[in-house]
PDB file of C-alpha atoms in Angstrom:
ATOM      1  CA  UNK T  16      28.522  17.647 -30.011  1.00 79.00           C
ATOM      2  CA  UNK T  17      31.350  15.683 -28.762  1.00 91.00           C
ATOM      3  CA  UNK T  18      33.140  13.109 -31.320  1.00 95.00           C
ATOM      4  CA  UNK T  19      34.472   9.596 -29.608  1.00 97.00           C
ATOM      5  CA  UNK T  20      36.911   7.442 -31.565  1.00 97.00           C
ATOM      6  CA  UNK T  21      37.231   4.139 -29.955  1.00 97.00           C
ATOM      7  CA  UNK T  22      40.390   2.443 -31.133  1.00 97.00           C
ATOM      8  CA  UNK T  23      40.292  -1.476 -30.893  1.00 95.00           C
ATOM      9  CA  UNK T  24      37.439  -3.555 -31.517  1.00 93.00           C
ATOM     10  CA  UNK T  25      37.362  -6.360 -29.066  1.00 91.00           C
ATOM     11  CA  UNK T  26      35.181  -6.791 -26.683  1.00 90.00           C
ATOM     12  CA  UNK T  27      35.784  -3.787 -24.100  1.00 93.00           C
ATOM     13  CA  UNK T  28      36.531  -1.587 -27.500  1.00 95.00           C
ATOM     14  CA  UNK T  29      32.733  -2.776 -28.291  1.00 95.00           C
ATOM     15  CA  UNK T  30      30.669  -2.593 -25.280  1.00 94.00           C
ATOM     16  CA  UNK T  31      32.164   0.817 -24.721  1.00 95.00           C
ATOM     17  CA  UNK T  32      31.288   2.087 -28.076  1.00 95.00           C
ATOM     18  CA  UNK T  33      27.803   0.782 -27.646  1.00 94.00           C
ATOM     19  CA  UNK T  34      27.360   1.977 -24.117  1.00 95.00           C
ATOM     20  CA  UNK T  35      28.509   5.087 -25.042  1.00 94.00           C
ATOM     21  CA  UNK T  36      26.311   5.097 -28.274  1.00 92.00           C
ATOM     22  CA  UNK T  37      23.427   4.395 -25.903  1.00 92.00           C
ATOM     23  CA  UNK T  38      24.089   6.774 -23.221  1.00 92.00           C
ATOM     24  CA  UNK T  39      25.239  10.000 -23.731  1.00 90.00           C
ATOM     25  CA  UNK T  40      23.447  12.429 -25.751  1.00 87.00           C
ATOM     26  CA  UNK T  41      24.820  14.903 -28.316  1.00 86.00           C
ATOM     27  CA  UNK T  42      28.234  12.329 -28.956  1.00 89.00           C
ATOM     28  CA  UNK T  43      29.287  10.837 -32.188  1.00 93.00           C
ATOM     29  CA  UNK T  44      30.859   7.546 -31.465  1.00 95.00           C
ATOM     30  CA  UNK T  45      33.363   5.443 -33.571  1.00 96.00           C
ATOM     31  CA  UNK T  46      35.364   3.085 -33.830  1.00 97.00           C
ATOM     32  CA  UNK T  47      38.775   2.045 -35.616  1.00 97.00           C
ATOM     33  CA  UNK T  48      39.953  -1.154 -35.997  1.00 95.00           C
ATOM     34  CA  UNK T  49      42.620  -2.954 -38.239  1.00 91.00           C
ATOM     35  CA  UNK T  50      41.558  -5.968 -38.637  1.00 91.00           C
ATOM     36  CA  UNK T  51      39.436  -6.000 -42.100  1.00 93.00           C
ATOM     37  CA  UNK T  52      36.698  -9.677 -40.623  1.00 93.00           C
ATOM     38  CA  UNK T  53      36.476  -7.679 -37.660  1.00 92.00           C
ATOM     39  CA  UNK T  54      35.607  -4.304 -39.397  1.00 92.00           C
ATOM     40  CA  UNK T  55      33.470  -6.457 -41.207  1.00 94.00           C
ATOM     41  CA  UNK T  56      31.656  -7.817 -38.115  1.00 93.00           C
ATOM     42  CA  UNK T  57      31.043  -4.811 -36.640  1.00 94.00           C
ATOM     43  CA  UNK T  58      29.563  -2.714 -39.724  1.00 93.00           C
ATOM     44  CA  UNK T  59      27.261  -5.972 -40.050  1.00 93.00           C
ATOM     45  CA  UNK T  60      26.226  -6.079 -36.520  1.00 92.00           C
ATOM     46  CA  UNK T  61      26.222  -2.477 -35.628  1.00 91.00           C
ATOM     47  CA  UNK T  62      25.094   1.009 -36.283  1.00 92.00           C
ATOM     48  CA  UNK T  63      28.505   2.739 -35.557  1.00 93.00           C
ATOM     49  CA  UNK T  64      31.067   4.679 -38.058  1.00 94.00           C
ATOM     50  CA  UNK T  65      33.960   1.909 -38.505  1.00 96.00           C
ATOM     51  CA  UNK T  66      36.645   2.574 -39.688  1.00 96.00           C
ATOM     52  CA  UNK T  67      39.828   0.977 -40.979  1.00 94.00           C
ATOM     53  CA  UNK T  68      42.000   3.971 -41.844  1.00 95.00           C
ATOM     54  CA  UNK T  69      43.171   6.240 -38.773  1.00 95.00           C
ATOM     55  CA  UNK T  70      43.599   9.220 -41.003  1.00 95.00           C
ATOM     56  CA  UNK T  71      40.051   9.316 -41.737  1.00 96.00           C
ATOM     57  CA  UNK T  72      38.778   9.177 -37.980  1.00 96.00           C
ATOM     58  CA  UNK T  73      41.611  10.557 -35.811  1.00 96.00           C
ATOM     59  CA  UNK T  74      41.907  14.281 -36.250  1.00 95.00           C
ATOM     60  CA  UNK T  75      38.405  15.103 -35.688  1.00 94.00           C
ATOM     61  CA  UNK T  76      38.229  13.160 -32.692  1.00 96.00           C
ATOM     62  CA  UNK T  77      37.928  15.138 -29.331  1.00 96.00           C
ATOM     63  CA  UNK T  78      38.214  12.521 -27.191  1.00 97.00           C
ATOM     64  CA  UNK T  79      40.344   8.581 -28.160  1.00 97.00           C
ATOM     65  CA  UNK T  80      39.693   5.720 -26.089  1.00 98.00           C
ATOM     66  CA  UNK T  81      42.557   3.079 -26.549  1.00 97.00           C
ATOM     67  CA  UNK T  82      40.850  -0.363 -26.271  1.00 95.00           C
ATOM     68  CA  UNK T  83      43.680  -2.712 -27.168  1.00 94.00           C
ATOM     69  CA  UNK T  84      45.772  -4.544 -25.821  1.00 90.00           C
ATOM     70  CA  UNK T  85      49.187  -3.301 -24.256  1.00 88.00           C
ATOM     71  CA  UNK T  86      51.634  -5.286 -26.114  1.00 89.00           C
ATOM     72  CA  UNK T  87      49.865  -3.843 -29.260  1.00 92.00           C
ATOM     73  CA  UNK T  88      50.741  -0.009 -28.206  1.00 92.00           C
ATOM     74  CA  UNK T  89      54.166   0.701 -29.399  1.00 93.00           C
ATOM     75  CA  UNK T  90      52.846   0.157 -33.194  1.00 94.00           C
ATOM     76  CA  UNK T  91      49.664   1.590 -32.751  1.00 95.00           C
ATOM     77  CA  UNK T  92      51.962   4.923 -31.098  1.00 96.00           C
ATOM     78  CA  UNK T  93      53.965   4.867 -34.004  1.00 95.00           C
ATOM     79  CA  UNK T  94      51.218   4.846 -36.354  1.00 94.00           C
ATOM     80  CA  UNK T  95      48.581   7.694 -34.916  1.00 96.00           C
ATOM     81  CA  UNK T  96      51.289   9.902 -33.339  1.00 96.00           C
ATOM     82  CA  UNK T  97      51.153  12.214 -36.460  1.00 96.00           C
ATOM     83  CA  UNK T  98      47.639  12.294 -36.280  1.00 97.00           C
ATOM     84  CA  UNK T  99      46.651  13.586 -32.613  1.00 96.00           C
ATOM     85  CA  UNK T 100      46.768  16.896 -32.039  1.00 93.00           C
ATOM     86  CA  UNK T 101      47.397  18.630 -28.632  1.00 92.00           C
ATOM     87  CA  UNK T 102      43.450  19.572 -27.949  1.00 93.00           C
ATOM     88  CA  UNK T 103      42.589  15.643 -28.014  1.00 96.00           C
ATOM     89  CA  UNK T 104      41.986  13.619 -24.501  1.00 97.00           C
ATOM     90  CA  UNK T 105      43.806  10.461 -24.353  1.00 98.00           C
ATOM     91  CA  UNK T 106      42.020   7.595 -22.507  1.00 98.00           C
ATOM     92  CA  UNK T 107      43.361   4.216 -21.814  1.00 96.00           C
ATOM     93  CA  UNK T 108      42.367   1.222 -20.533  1.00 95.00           C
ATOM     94  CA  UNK T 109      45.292  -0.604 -21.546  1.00 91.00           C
ATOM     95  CA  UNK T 110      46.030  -2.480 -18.125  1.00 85.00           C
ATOM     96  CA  UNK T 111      49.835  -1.505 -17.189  1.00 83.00           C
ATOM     97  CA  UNK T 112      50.794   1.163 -19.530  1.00 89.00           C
ATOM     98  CA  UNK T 113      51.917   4.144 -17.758  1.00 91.00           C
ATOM     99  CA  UNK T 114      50.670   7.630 -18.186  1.00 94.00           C
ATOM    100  CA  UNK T 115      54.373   8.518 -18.885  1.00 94.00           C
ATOM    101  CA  UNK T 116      54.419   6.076 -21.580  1.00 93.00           C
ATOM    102  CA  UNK T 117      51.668   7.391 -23.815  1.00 96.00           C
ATOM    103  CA  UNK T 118      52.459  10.690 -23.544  1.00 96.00           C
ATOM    104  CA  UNK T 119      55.912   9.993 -24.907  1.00 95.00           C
ATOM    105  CA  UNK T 120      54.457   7.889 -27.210  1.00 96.00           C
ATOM    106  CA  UNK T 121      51.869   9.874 -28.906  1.00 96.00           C
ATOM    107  CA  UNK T 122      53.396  13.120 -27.878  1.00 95.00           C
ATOM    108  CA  UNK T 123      50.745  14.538 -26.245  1.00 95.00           C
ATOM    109  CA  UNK T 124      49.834  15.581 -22.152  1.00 96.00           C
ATOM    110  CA  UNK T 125      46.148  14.927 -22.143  1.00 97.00           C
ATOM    111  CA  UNK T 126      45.897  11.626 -20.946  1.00 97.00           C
ATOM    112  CA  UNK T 127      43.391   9.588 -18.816  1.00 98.00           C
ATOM    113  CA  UNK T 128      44.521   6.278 -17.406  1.00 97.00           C
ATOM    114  CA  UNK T 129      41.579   3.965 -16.330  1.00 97.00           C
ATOM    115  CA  UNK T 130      41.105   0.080 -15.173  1.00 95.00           C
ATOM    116  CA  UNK T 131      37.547  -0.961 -16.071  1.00 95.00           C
ATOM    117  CA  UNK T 132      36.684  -4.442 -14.853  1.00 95.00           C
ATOM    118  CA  UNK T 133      35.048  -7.889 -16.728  1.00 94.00           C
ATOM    119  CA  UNK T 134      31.151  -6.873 -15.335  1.00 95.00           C
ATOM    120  CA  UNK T 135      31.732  -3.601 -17.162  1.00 94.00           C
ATOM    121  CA  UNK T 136      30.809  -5.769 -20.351  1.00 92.00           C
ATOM    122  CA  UNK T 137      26.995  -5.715 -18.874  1.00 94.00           C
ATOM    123  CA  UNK T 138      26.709  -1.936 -18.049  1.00 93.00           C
ATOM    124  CA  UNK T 139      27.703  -3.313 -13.877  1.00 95.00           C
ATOM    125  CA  UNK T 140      31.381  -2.241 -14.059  1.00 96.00           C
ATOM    126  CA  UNK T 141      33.509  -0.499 -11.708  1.00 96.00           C
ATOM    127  CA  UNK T 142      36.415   1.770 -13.065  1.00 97.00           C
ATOM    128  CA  UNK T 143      38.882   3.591 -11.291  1.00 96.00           C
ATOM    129  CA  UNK T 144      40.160   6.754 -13.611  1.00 97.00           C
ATOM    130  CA  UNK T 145      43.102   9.495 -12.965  1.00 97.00           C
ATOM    131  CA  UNK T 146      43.823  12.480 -14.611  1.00 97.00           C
ATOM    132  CA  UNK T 147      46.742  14.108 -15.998  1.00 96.00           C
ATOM    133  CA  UNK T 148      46.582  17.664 -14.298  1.00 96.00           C
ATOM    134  CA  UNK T 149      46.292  19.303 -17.972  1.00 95.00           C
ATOM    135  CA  UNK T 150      42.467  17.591 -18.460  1.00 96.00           C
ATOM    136  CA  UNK T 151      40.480  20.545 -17.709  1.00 96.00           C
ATOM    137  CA  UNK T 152      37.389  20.428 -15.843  1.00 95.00           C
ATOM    138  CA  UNK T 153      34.852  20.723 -18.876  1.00 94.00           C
ATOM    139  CA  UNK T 154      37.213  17.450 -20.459  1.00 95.00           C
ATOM    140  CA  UNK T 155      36.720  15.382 -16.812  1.00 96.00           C
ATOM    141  CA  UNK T 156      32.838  15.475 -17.104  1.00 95.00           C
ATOM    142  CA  UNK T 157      33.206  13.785 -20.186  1.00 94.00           C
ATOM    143  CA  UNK T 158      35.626  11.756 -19.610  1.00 96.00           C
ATOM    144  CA  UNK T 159      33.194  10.659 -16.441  1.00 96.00           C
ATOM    145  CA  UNK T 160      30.546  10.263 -18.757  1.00 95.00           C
ATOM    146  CA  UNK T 161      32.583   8.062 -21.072  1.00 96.00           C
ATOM    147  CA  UNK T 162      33.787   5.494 -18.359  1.00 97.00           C
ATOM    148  CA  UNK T 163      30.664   5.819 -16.536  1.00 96.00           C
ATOM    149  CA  UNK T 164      28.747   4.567 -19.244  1.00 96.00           C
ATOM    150  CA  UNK T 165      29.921   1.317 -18.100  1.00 96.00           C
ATOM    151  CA  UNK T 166      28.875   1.077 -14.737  1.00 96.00           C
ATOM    152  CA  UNK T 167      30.161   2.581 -11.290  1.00 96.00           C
ATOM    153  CA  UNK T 168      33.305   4.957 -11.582  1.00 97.00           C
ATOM    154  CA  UNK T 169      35.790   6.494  -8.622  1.00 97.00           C
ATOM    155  CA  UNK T 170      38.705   8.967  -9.565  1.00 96.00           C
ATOM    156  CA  UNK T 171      41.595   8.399  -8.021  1.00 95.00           C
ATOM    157  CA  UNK T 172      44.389  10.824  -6.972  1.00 92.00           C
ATOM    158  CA  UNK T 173      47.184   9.030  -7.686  1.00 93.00           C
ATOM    159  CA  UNK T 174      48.476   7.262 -10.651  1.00 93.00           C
ATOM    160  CA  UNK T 175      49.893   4.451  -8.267  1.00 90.00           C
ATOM    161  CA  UNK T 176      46.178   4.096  -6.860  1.00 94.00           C
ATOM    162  CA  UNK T 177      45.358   2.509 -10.544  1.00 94.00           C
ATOM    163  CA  UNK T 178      47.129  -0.528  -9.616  1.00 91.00           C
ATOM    164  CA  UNK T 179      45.081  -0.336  -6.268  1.00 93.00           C
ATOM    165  CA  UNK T 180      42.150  -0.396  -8.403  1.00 95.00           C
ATOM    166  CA  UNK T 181      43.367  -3.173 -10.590  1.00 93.00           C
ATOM    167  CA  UNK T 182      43.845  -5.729  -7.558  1.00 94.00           C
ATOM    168  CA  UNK T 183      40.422  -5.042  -5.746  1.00 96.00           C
ATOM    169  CA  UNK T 184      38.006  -4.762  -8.834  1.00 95.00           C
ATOM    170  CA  UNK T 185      40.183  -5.376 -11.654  1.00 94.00           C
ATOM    171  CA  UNK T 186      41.378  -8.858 -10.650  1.00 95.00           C
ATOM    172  CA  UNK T 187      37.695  -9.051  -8.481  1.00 96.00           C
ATOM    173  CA  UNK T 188      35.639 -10.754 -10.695  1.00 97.00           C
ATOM    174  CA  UNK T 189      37.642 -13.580 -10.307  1.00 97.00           C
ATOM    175  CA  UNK T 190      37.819 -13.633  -6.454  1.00 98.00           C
ATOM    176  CA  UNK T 191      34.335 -13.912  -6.114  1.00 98.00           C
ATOM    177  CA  UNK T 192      34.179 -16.771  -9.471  1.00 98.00           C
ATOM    178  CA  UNK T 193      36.551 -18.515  -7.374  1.00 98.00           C
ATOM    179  CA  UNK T 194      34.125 -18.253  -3.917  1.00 97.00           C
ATOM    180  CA  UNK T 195      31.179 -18.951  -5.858  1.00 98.00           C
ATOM    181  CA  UNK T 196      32.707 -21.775  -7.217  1.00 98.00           C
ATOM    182  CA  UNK T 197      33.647 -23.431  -4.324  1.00 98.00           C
ATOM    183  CA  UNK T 198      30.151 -22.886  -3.296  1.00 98.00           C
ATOM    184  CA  UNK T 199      28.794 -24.228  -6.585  1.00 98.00           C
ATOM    185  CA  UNK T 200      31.200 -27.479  -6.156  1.00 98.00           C
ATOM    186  CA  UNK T 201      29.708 -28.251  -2.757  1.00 98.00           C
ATOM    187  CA  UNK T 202      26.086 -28.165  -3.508  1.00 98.00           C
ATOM    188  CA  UNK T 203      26.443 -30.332  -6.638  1.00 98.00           C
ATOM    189  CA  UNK T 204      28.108 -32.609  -3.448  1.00 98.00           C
ATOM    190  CA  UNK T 205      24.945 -32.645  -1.380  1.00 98.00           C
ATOM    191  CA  UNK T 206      22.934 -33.720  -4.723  1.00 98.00           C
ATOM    192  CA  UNK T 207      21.734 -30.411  -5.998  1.00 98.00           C
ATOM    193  CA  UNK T 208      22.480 -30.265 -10.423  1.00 98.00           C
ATOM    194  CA  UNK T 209      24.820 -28.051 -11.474  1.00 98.00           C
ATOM    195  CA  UNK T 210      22.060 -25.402 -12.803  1.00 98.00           C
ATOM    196  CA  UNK T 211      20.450 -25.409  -9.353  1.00 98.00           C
ATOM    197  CA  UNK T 212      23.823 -25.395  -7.358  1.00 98.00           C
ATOM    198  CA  UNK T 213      24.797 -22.540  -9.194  1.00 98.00           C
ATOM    199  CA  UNK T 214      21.216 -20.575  -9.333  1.00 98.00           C
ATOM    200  CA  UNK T 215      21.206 -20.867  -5.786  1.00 98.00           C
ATOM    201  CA  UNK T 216      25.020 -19.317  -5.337  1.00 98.00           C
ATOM    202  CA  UNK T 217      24.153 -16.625  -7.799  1.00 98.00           C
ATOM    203  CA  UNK T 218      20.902 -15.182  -6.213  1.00 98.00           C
ATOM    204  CA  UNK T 219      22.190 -15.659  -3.016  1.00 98.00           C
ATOM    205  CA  UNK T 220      25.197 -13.530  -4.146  1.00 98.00           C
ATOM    206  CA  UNK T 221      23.285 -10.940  -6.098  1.00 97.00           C
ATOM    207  CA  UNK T 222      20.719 -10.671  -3.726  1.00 97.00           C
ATOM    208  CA  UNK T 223      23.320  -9.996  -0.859  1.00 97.00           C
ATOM    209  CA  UNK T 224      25.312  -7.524  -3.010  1.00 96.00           C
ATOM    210  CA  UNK T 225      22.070  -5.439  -3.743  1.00 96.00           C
ATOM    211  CA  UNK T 226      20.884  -5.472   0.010  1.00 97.00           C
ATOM    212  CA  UNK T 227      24.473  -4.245   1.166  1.00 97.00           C
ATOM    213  CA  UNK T 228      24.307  -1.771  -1.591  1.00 95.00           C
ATOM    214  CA  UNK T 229      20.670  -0.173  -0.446  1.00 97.00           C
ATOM    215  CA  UNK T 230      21.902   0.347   3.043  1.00 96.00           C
ATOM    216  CA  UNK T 231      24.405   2.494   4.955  1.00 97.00           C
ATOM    217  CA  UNK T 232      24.840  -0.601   7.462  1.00 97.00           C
ATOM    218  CA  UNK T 233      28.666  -1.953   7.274  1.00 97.00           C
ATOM    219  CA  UNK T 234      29.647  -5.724   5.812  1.00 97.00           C
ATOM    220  CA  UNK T 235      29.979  -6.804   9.843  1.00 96.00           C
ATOM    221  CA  UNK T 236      27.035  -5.453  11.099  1.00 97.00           C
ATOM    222  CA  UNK T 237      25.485  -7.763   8.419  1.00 97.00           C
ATOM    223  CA  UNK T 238      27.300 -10.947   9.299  1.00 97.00           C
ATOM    224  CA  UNK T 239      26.306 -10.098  13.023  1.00 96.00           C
ATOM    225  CA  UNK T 240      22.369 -10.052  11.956  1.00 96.00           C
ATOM    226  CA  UNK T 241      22.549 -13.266   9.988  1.00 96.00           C
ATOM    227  CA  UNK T 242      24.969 -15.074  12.412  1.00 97.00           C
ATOM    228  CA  UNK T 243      22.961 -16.439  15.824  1.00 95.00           C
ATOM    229  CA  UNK T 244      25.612 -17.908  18.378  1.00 93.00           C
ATOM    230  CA  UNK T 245      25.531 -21.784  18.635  1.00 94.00           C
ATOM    231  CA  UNK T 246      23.901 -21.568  14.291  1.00 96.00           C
ATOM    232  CA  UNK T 247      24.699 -22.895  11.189  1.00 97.00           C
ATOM    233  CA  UNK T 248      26.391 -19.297  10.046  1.00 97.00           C
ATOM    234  CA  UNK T 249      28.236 -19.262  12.995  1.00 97.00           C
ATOM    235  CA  UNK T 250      29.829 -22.609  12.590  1.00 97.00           C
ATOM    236  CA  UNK T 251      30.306 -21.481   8.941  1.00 97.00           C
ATOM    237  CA  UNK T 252      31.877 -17.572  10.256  1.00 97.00           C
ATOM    238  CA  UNK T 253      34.130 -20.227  12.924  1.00 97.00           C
ATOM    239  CA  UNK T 254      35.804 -22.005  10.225  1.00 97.00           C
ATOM    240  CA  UNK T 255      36.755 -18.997   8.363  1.00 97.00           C
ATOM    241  CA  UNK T 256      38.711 -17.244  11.327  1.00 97.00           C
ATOM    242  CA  UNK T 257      39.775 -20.248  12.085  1.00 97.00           C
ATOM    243  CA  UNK T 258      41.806 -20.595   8.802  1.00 97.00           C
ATOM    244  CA  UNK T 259      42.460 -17.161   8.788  1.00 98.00           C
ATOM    245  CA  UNK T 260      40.394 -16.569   5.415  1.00 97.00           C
ATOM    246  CA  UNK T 261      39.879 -12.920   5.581  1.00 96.00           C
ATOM    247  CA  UNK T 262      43.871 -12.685   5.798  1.00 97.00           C
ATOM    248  CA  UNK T 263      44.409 -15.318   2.962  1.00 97.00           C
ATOM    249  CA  UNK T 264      41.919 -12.470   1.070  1.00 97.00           C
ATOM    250  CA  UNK T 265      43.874  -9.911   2.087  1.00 97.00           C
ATOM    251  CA  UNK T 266      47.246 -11.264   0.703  1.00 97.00           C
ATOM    252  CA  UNK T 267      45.609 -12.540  -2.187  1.00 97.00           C
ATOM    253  CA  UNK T 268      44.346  -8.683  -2.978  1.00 96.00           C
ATOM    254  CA  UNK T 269      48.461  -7.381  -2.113  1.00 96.00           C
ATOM    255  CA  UNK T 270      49.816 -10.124  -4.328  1.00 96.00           C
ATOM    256  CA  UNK T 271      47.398  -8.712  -7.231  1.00 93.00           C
ATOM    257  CA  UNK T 272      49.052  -5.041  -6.303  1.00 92.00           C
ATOM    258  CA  UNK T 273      52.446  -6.220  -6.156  1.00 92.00           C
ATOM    259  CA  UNK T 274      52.230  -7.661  -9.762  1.00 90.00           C
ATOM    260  CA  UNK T 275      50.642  -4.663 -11.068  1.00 86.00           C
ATOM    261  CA  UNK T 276      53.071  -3.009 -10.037  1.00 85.00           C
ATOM    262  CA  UNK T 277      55.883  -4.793 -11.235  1.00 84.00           C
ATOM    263  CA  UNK T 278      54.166  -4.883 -14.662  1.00 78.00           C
ATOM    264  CA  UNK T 279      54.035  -1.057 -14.477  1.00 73.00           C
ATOM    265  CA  UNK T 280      57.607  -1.288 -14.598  1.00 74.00           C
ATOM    266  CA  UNK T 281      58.401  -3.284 -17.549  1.00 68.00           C
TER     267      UNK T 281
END
């Protein structure tokens, strides 16, 4: 039996919890939070040990997941770091906070640094995870289970490749909002509503995702079976190399690493 303490009740603190909760056998799962209306909430609405007082939940935990928010860490630190004991595994999904950081913070080498993204709030996730060299083997598996309760995970083998991570599916979701959008915008132009416009984008989107997903075929062999020369899709493929869009993607996906970056550094 392995014991879980979520820390932070939000919304990723939550759907992890539950996920977890759901998904892997033989784990206790738990979560503290400070906030007394949210501890509230969640011993109304759930099933799950809450708790409001870390020195009731945090030294039999074997594994902590910190769900809250970065600026929020140095007090937390300061508050648990008597509590966690060398034997515990550290994971974080705080977005920007360095491995370095929590170790010195909560004294401690175990530590996990992950970057889950917004469809991980549906079980349809993808997090990126690296490990401190001292997680052993046996602590990895469930660490994997942990994150992967959430949808799709990839370890990485670099710290730096978190920020990688962080600009492709981190900062993702919104890439394709902002295509879908777009798409969204112009059907609503040639008279479709906006819940047909946007039914159409979606299955069109989901239904492309799933049929790239099922086959070993690459994105361009793909465009070459849909697109017939003189068609609509070519006109449409046209436009986009003639603006350039797949470079505007590109250095929309660098800017996203550059910041996370520079936020790693503050």
């Amino acid at each position: 039996m392995t014991n879980i303490l979520i820390i932070g009740g939000g919304n990723m603190g939550l759907t992890y919890a539950l996920s977890i909760q759901q998904k892997i056998e033989n784990a206790t799962v738990s979560i503290l939070e400070n906030s007394s209306d949210k501890v509230a909430q969640l011993k109304e609405s759930t099933t799950l040990e809450i708790y409001q007082n870390a020195s009731e939940c945090i030294p039999n935990a074997d594994s902590i997941l910190l769900a809250v928010k970065p600026q929020t860490a140095p007090l937390l630190f300061e508050n648990i770091k008597a509590l966690i004991h060398s034997n515990q595994v550290i994971i974080s999904i705080m977005a920007g906070m360095k491995i370095e950081t929590i170790q010195q913070g909560l004294g401690i080498e175990k530590v996990v640094r992950a970057m889950p993204n917004l469809p991980s709030q549906i079980n349809k996730g993808m997090t990126g995870y690296f490990t401190t060299p001292t997680v052993t083997k046996e602590e990895t598996t469930i660490v994997q289970g942990i994150l992967g309760a959430t949808g799709g995970i990839v370890k990485v083998t670099n710290e730096d490749a978190i920020d990688a991570i962080t600009a492709l599916s981190g900062s993702g979701p919104a890439y394709v909002f902002y295509f879908m959008e777009a798409m969204i915008q112009q059907g609503i132009t040639y008279g479709f509503s906006y819940e047909d416009a946007k039914s159409i984008v979606v299955n069109t989107f989901t239904g492309t995702a799933n049929l790239f997903e099922s086959s070993n075929d690459n994105a361009q062999t793909w465009i070459d079976r849909v697109t017939s020369k003189g068609g609509t899709t070519h006109a449409a493929m046209e436009t986009f190399k003639k603006n350039k869009v797949d470079i505007q993607i590109k250095e929309s996906v660098v800017a996203a690493f550059d910041r996370a970056q520079e936020l790693g550094k503050q």
